[in-house]
Coordinates of C-alpha atoms and ligand atoms in Angstrom, one line a residue:
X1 CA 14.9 10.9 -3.7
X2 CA 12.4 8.4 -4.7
X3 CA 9.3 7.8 -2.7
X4 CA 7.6 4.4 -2.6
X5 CA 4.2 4.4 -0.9
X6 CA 1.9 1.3 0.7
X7 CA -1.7 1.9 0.3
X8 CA -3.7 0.0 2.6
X9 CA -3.8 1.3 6.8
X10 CA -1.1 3.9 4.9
X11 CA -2.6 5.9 2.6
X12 CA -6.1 4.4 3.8
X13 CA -7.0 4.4 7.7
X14 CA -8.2 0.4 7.1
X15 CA -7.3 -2.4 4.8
X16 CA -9.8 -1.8 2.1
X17 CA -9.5 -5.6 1.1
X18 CA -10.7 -6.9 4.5
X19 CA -13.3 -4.1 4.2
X20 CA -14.9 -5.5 1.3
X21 CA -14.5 -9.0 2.7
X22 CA -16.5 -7.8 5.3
X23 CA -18.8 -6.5 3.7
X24 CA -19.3 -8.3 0.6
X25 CA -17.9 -11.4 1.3
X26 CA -19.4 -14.8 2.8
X27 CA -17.5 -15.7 6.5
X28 CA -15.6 -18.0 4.7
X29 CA -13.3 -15.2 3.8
X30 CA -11.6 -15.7 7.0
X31 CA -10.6 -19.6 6.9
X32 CA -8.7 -18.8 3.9
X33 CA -7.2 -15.5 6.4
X34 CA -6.7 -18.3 8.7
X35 CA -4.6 -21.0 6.7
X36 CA -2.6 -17.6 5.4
X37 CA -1.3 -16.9 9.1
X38 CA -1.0 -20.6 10.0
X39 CA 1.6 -21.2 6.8
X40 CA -0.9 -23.7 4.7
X41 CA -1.0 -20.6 2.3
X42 CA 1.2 -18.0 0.9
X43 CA -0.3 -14.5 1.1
X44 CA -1.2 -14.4 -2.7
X45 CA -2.7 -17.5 -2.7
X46 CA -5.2 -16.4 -0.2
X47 CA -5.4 -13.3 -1.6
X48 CA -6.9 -14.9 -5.0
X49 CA -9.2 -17.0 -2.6
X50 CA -10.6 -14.0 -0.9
X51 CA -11.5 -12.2 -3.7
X52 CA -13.4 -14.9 -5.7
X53 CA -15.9 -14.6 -2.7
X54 CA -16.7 -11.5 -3.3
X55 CA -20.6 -11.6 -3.8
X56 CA -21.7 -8.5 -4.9
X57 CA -22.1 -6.2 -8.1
X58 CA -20.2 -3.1 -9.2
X59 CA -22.6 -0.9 -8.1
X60 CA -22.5 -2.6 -4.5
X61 CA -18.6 -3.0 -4.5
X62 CA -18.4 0.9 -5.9
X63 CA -20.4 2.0 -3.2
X64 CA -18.3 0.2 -0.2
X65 CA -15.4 1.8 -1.9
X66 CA -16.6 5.3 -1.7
X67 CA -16.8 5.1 1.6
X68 CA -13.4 4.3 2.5
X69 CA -11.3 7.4 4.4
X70 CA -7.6 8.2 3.6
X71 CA -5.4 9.8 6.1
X72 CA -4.9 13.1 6.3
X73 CA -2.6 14.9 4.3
X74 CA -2.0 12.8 1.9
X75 CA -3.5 14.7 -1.3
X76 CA -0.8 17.6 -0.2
X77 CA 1.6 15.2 0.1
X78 CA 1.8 14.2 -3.3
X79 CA 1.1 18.1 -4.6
X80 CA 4.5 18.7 -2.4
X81 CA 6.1 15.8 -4.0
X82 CA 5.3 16.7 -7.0
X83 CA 6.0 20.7 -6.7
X84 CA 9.6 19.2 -5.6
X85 CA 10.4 16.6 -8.4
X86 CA 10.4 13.4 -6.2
X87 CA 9.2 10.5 -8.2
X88 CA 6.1 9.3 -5.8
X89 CA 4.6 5.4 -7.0
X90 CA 2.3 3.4 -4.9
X91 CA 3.3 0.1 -4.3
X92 CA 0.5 -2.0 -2.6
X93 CA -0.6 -5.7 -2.3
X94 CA -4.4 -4.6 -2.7
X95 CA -6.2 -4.4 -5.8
X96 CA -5.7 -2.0 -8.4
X97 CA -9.7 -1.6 -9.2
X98 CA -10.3 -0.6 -5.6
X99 CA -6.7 1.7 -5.2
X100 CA -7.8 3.5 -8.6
X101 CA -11.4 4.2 -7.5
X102 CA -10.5 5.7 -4.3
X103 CA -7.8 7.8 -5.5
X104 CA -9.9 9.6 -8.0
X105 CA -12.2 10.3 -5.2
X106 CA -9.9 12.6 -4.0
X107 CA -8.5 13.7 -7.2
X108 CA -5.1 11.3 -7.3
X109 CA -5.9 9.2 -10.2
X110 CA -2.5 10.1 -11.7
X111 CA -0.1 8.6 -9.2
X112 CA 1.8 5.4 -10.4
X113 CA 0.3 1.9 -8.9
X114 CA 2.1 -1.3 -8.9
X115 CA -0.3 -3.7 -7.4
X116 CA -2.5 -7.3 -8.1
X117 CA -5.0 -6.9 -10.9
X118 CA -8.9 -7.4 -10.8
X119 CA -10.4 -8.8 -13.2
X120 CA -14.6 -8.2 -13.1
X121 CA -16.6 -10.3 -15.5
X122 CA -20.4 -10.0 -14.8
X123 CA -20.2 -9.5 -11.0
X124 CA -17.8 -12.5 -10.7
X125 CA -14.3 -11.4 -9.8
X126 CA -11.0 -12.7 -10.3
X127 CA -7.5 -11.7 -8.8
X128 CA -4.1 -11.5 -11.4
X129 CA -1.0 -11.7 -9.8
X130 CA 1.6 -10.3 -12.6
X131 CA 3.9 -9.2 -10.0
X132 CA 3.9 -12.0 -7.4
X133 CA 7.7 -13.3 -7.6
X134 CA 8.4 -17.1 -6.6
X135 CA 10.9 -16.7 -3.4
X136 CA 9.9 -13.4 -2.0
X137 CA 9.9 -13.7 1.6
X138 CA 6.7 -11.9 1.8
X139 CA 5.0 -14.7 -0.2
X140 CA 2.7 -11.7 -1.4
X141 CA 1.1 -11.2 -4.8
X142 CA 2.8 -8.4 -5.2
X143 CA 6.8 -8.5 -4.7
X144 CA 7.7 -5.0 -3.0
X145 CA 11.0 -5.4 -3.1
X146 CA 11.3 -6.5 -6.9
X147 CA 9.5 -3.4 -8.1
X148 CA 11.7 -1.3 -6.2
X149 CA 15.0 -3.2 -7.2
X150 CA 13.8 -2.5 -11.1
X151 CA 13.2 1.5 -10.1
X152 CA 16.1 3.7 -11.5
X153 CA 18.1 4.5 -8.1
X154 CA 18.2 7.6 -6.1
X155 CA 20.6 8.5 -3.2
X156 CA 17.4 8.1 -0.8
X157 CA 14.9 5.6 -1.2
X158 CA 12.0 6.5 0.9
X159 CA 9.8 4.1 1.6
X160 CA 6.1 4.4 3.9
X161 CA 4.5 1.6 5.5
X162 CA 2.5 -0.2 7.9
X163 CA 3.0 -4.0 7.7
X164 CA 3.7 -7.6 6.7
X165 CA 3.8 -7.0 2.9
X166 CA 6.2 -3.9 3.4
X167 CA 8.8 -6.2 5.1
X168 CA 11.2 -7.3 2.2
X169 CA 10.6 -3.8 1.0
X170 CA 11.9 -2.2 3.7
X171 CA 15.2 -3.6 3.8
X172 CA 15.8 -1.8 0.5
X173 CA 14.6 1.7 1.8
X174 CA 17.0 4.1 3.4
X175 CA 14.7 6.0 5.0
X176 CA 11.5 4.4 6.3
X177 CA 8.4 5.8 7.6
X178 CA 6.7 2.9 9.2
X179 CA 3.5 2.4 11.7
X180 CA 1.7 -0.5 13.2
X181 CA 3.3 -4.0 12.1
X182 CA 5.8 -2.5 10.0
X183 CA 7.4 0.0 12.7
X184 CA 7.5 -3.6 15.3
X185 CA 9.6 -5.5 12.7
X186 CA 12.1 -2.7 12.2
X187 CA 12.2 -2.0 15.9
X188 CA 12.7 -5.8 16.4
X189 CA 15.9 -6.0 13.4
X190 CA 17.1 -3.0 14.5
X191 CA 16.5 -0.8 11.6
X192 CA 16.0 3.2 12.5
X193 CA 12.1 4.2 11.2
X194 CA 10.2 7.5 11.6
X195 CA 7.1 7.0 13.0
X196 CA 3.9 8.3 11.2
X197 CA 0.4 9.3 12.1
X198 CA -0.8 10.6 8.9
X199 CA 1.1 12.5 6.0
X200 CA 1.6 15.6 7.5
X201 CA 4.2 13.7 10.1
X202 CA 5.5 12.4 6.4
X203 CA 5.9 15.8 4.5
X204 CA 7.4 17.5 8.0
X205 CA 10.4 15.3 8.0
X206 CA 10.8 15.0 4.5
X207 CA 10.9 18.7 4.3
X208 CA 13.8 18.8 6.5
X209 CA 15.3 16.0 5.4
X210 CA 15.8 17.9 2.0
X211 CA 16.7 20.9 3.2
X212 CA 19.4 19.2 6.0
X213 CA 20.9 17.7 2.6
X214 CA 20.9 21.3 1.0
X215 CA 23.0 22.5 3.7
X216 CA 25.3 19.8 3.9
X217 CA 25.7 19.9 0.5
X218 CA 26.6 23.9 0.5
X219 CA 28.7 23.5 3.5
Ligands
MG301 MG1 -0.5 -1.9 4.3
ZN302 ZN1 9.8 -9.4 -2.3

């Protein structure tokens, strides 16, 4: 088993990009959201957009971050992961600057991150895409289901999510947890999810999962 986790509205409770747009940003943050859901941009184009508006310095941007919530669970979520050998990455279409800040918060500095890159030079900041793949459906900066593809296999892929940038990626995982946008697109193609509240719905049915393949393997 190999477990591939979104970070933001999964791990976090809100998309800690559009938080710091919010925040930090000037209004016109959201004609660039705009031309993203009318097709006049791909996802990682706006993304890029979005972020060079951010006007604010580190101490201001560090201090939005801290006071972003993860869902419950999640910190004994990984420990169980860990304490049962099952490879656990982060694969998100946030930044990795704000992903790594919040995660130390709570101690999780040390899980894996595939994710766009922030570059901060002098309170100006700049978004790299190293992972953005031309032809991804999801148009993203980060390619979901490339990353995944390149992962050594397992016999379950497990992947968590909660929307648009998790599509591709879930076509690739054989056992989803999805919520919000991501649980309507699987309902709507047809593909069986589990849904989640928060980690401790995650860790309950991975737990029997395991142990459901423990007996049908001594049986
Ligand atoms: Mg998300
Ligand atoms: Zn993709």
């Amino acid at each position: 088993m190999r477990i591939y986790c979104d970070f933001d509205g999964t791990i976090t409770k809100t998309d800690t990009t559009d938080h710091i747009l919010e925040r930090l940003a000037g209004p016109s943050w959201l004609d660039l959201e705009d031309d993203w859901l009318s097709g006049r941009l791909t996802a990682a184009q706006c993304m890029r957009g979005q972020i060079a508006l951010i006007d604010a310095d580190q101490a201001t941007l560090d201090a939005v971050l801290d006071s972003l919530e993860i869902r419950e669970g999640f910190a004994d979520f990984v420990a169980w992961a860990a304490e049962h050998h099952r490879p656990l990455s982060i694969i998100s279409d946030g930044v990795d600057y704000f992903i790594k800040r919040i995660l130390r918060r709570h101690g999780l500095g040390h899980i894996p991150i595939f994710s766009n890159h922030l570059v901060i030079n002098a309170a100006r900041y700049h978004l790299e895409q190293p992972l953005a793949r031309a032809g991804c459906a999801s148009g993203s900066g980060v390619c979901k289901c490339s990353i995944v593809a390149a992962q050594p296999t397992a016999p379950t892929t497990v992947f968590i999510g909660d929307g648009r940038s998790d599509f591709c990626v879930s076509h690739r995982a054989n056992l989803v947890f999805a919520r919000d946008k991501l649980a309507t697109y699987a309902t709507e193609r047809g593909q069986a999810f589990i849904p989640f509240n928060d980690f401790r719905d995650v860790q309950r049915a991975l737990s029997t999962h395991l142990m459901n393949a423990a007996v049908s393997a001594n049986g």
